[in-house]
Amino acid sequence: MPKRTTVSDIATRKGKTPIVVLTCYTAPMARILDPHVDILLVGDSLGMVLYGMENTQGVTLDMMIQHGKAVVKHSSKPLVIIDMPFGTYQSSKEQALDSCRRVMAETGAQAVKLEGGKEMAETIRFLTGQGIPVMGHVGLMPQRVKTPDGYRYQGRTDAEAAAILEDAKAVENVGAFALVIEAVKEDVARHITAQVKIPTIGIGASPACDGQVLVIDDMLGMSGHTPSFVKHYAHLSDAIEKAVKTYVEEVRNHTFPSVEYCFGGKK
């Protein structure tokens, strides 16, 4: 069995071969992605992608744990990171520790990710001091967005850029092993990547980041509206619809099932 990528492996990838990250929520997708990527992120984006929520704020700890279990069980190579959902870590350091311990114990994942910069620094320090590996997340923070028009890119002004850099350094200084930079102006994300010593994972940020992440359903063309920074590597929605239409036609025309697809039928 191949050795699973570790937090330490990722931490040493700064400035080296780019780190490949995709979101993953299910056993079938975990099996497909397993040989290819460095990190599987069980993102709270599952609330929107799988459950049709308008934002990520309705995602629960139980939901993340169930999907996390499936991804860990059906993968063997990538590092698996679980997003800590909204409301499970912001109230206190103790709440965050209880939530993270439960996630890691019940899923077998190797790390957690939580959103926030300097305001979350002491919580991250506390978690890492208790042996919880933490990936940070700065720039656009989806858990704070309630409506679609709230998804705007960050770092448009000098003040915004300075604040995001301050957040990134704060997260680095308290022990996060890596950092997602989301929807941040390209030159700002490039500068942040150069200023911090931990790997940065970009999403709608910069090719200069130490790695990249996309939502799997977005890049496969299975989401409805997708962000402008997403490249469609396939259009699986079209392929699925075509297959369904063929199935419907064959059932209604009595051409499926033919006898070879029935028990006791002749081939």
Short mmCIF file of C-alpha atoms in Angstrom, two decimals, residues 35-248:
data_model
loop_
_atom_site.label_atom_id
_atom_site.label_comp_id
_atom_site.label_asym_id
_atom_site.label_seq_id
_atom_site.Cartn_x
_atom_site.Cartn_y
_atom_site.Cartn_z
CA PRO A 35 -3.49 8.20 -7.41
CA HIS A 36 -3.23 11.70 -8.83
CA VAL A 37 -3.42 14.51 -6.27
CA ASP A 38 -1.39 15.56 -3.24
CA ILE A 39 -4.30 16.70 -1.08
CA LEU A 40 -7.99 15.83 -0.94
CA LEU A 41 -9.90 18.66 0.70
CA VAL A 42 -13.27 17.67 2.13
CA GLY A 43 -14.59 21.19 1.72
CA ASP A 44 -17.65 22.71 3.30
CA SER A 45 -18.44 23.66 -0.28
CA LEU A 46 -20.27 20.32 -0.19
CA GLY A 47 -23.20 22.25 1.25
CA MET A 48 -23.66 24.06 -2.05
CA VAL A 49 -22.34 21.36 -4.39
CA LEU A 50 -24.12 18.31 -2.96
CA TYR A 51 -26.98 19.73 -0.91
CA GLY A 52 -28.00 22.77 -2.94
CA MET A 53 -27.51 25.28 -0.14
CA GLU A 54 -27.17 28.96 -1.00
CA ASN A 55 -23.99 29.26 1.07
CA THR A 56 -21.83 27.16 3.39
CA GLN A 57 -23.27 28.39 6.67
CA GLY A 58 -25.76 25.54 7.00
CA VAL A 59 -23.11 22.81 6.87
CA THR A 60 -22.84 20.83 10.10
CA LEU A 61 -20.04 19.00 11.82
CA ASP A 62 -21.90 15.71 11.33
CA MET A 63 -22.07 16.31 7.59
CA MET A 64 -18.33 16.97 7.38
CA ILE A 65 -17.57 13.88 9.44
CA GLN A 66 -19.70 11.55 7.31
CA HIS A 67 -18.18 12.76 4.06
CA GLY A 68 -14.72 12.84 5.60
CA LYS A 69 -15.00 9.20 6.66
CA ALA A 70 -15.85 8.16 3.11
CA VAL A 71 -12.96 10.08 1.57
CA VAL A 72 -10.38 8.76 4.06
CA LYS A 73 -11.60 5.17 3.78
CA HIS A 74 -11.48 5.12 -0.01
CA SER A 75 -8.13 6.87 -0.52
CA SER A 76 -4.61 5.84 0.39
CA LYS A 77 -2.15 8.33 -1.10
CA PRO A 78 -3.20 11.99 -0.60
CA LEU A 79 -3.25 13.99 2.59
CA VAL A 80 -6.90 14.43 3.62
CA ILE A 81 -7.92 17.76 5.13
CA ILE A 82 -11.39 18.52 6.53
CA ASP A 83 -12.93 21.99 6.50
CA MET A 84 -14.21 23.03 9.90
CA PRO A 85 -17.74 24.30 9.25
CA PHE A 86 -19.21 27.61 10.29
CA GLY A 87 -20.01 27.88 13.99
CA THR A 88 -17.82 25.00 15.14
CA TYR A 89 -14.61 26.86 15.99
CA GLN A 90 -15.23 30.60 16.28
CA SER A 91 -16.77 30.82 19.77
CA SER A 92 -13.70 29.80 21.76
CA LYS A 93 -10.42 27.94 21.59
CA GLU A 94 -11.98 25.16 23.61
CA GLN A 95 -14.91 24.83 21.20
CA ALA A 96 -12.46 24.67 18.30
CA LEU A 97 -10.37 21.98 19.99
CA ASP A 98 -13.42 19.84 20.81
CA SER A 99 -14.68 20.11 17.22
CA CYS A 100 -11.30 19.40 15.64
CA ARG A 101 -10.62 16.42 17.91
CA ARG A 102 -13.96 14.93 17.01
CA VAL A 103 -13.39 15.42 13.28
CA MET A 104 -9.94 13.87 13.32
CA ALA A 105 -10.90 10.99 15.60
CA GLU A 106 -14.04 10.05 13.69
CA THR A 107 -12.74 10.50 10.14
CA GLY A 108 -9.07 9.54 10.35
CA ALA A 109 -8.16 12.71 8.44
CA GLN A 110 -4.67 14.15 8.86
CA ALA A 111 -5.48 17.86 9.23
CA VAL A 112 -8.20 20.49 9.41
CA LYS A 113 -8.69 23.81 7.66
CA LEU A 114 -10.32 26.87 9.14
CA GLU A 115 -11.00 30.33 7.81
CA GLY A 116 -9.62 33.52 9.35
CA GLY A 117 -6.50 35.58 9.74
CA LYS A 118 -5.21 37.47 12.73
CA GLU A 119 -8.53 37.18 14.58
CA MET A 120 -8.12 33.38 14.54
CA ALA A 121 -4.42 33.36 15.32
CA GLU A 122 -4.70 32.48 19.00
CA THR A 123 -7.12 29.67 18.22
CA ILE A 124 -4.73 28.25 15.62
CA ARG A 125 -1.86 28.56 18.10
CA PHE A 126 -3.90 26.67 20.68
CA LEU A 127 -4.88 23.94 18.21
CA THR A 128 -1.37 23.37 16.89
CA GLY A 129 -0.08 23.33 20.46
CA GLN A 130 -2.51 20.48 21.12
CA GLY A 131 -1.22 18.53 18.13
CA ILE A 132 -3.93 19.47 15.60
CA PRO A 133 -2.37 20.25 12.19
CA VAL A 134 -4.07 23.35 10.75
CA MET A 135 -4.23 24.75 7.24
CA GLY A 136 -5.17 28.42 7.22
CA HIS A 137 -7.43 30.31 4.80
CA VAL A 138 -7.25 34.03 4.00
CA GLY A 139 -8.62 36.40 1.38
CA LEU A 140 -12.21 35.63 0.47
CA MET A 141 -13.77 33.62 3.29
CA PRO A 142 -16.88 31.86 1.99
CA GLN A 143 -18.30 31.21 5.47
CA ARG A 144 -18.80 34.97 5.80
CA VAL A 145 -20.64 35.29 2.48
CA LYS A 146 -24.43 35.01 2.64
CA THR A 147 -25.46 35.99 -0.90
CA PRO A 148 -23.99 35.30 -4.38
CA ASP A 149 -23.06 38.95 -4.90
CA GLY A 150 -20.82 38.73 -1.84
CA TYR A 151 -18.25 36.70 -3.73
CA ARG A 152 -15.94 39.53 -4.81
CA TYR A 153 -12.21 39.30 -5.20
CA GLN A 154 -10.01 40.71 -2.44
CA GLY A 155 -6.94 42.94 -2.37
CA ARG A 156 -8.29 45.66 -4.62
CA THR A 157 -6.82 48.48 -2.56
CA ASP A 158 -3.49 48.93 -0.79
CA ALA A 159 -5.30 48.72 2.55
CA GLU A 160 -6.99 45.43 1.62
CA ALA A 161 -3.72 43.99 0.32
CA ALA A 162 -1.89 44.95 3.51
CA ALA A 163 -4.63 43.40 5.67
CA ILE A 164 -4.51 40.09 3.79
CA LEU A 165 -0.72 39.96 4.10
CA GLU A 166 -1.06 40.67 7.82
CA ASP A 167 -3.56 37.82 8.09
CA ALA A 168 -1.27 35.43 6.22
CA LYS A 169 1.71 36.22 8.41
CA ALA A 170 -0.38 35.90 11.56
CA VAL A 171 -1.53 32.43 10.53
CA GLU A 172 2.02 31.41 9.63
CA ASN A 173 3.43 32.69 12.91
CA VAL A 174 1.12 30.56 15.04
CA GLY A 175 1.97 27.28 13.38
CA ALA A 176 -0.28 26.67 10.36
CA PHE A 177 1.55 24.31 7.98
CA ALA A 178 0.02 25.77 4.81
CA LEU A 179 -2.36 28.49 3.69
CA VAL A 180 -5.20 28.82 1.17
CA ILE A 181 -5.38 32.20 -0.56
CA GLU A 182 -8.81 32.60 -2.15
CA ALA A 183 -9.99 35.15 -4.73
CA VAL A 184 -7.15 37.58 -4.12
CA LYS A 185 -5.75 39.97 -6.74
CA GLU A 186 -2.93 38.22 -8.58
CA ASP A 187 -0.06 40.51 -7.65
CA VAL A 188 -1.18 40.54 -4.01
CA ALA A 189 -1.29 36.72 -3.85
CA ARG A 190 2.11 36.58 -5.54
CA HIS A 191 3.56 38.98 -2.96
CA ILE A 192 2.06 37.06 -0.04
CA THR A 193 3.50 33.79 -1.38
CA ALA A 194 6.93 35.40 -1.49
CA GLN A 195 6.59 36.81 2.03
CA VAL A 196 5.52 33.70 3.93
CA LYS A 197 7.60 30.59 4.51
CA ILE A 198 4.72 28.11 4.44
CA PRO A 199 3.20 26.79 1.19
CA THR A 200 0.33 28.79 -0.25
CA ILE A 201 -2.53 27.13 -2.13
CA GLY A 202 -4.25 29.45 -4.56
CA ILE A 203 -7.84 29.47 -5.75
CA GLY A 204 -8.56 32.36 -8.04
CA ALA A 205 -5.27 33.88 -6.89
CA SER A 206 -1.89 33.50 -8.63
CA PRO A 207 0.17 30.95 -10.57
CA ALA A 208 2.98 31.93 -8.20
CA CYS A 209 1.23 30.16 -5.32
CA ASP A 210 2.90 26.93 -4.20
CA GLY A 211 -0.17 24.92 -5.20
CA GLN A 212 -3.67 25.20 -6.58
CA VAL A 213 -7.13 23.98 -5.52
CA LEU A 214 -10.46 23.84 -7.33
CA VAL A 215 -13.88 22.50 -6.44
CA ILE A 216 -14.07 19.18 -8.29
CA ASP A 217 -17.64 19.68 -9.55
CA ASP A 218 -16.73 23.11 -10.92
CA MET A 219 -13.73 21.94 -12.92
CA LEU A 220 -15.66 18.94 -14.29
CA GLY A 221 -18.49 21.14 -15.50
CA MET A 222 -21.07 19.69 -13.13
CA SER A 223 -22.01 22.88 -11.29
CA GLY A 224 -24.52 25.39 -12.54
CA HIS A 225 -22.87 28.78 -12.22
CA THR A 226 -19.12 28.58 -11.71
CA PRO A 227 -16.67 31.34 -10.75
CA SER A 228 -14.75 33.11 -13.50
CA PHE A 229 -11.44 31.67 -12.29
CA VAL A 230 -12.56 28.06 -12.87
CA LYS A 231 -11.31 26.27 -15.98
CA HIS A 232 -13.61 23.50 -17.18
CA TYR A 233 -11.48 20.43 -17.85
CA ALA A 234 -14.59 18.46 -18.84
CA HIS A 235 -18.32 19.03 -19.33
CA LEU A 236 -19.71 16.01 -17.54
CA SER A 237 -23.16 17.51 -17.12
CA ASP A 238 -23.60 17.28 -20.90
CA ALA A 239 -22.35 13.68 -20.97
CA ILE A 240 -24.64 12.66 -18.10
CA GLU A 241 -27.67 14.30 -19.70
CA LYS A 242 -26.94 12.55 -23.00
CA ALA A 243 -26.68 9.18 -21.25
CA VAL A 244 -29.93 9.75 -19.35
CA LYS A 245 -31.77 10.73 -22.52
CA THR A 246 -30.57 7.54 -24.24
CA TYR A 247 -31.67 5.44 -21.26
CA VAL A 248 -35.10 7.09 -21.20
#
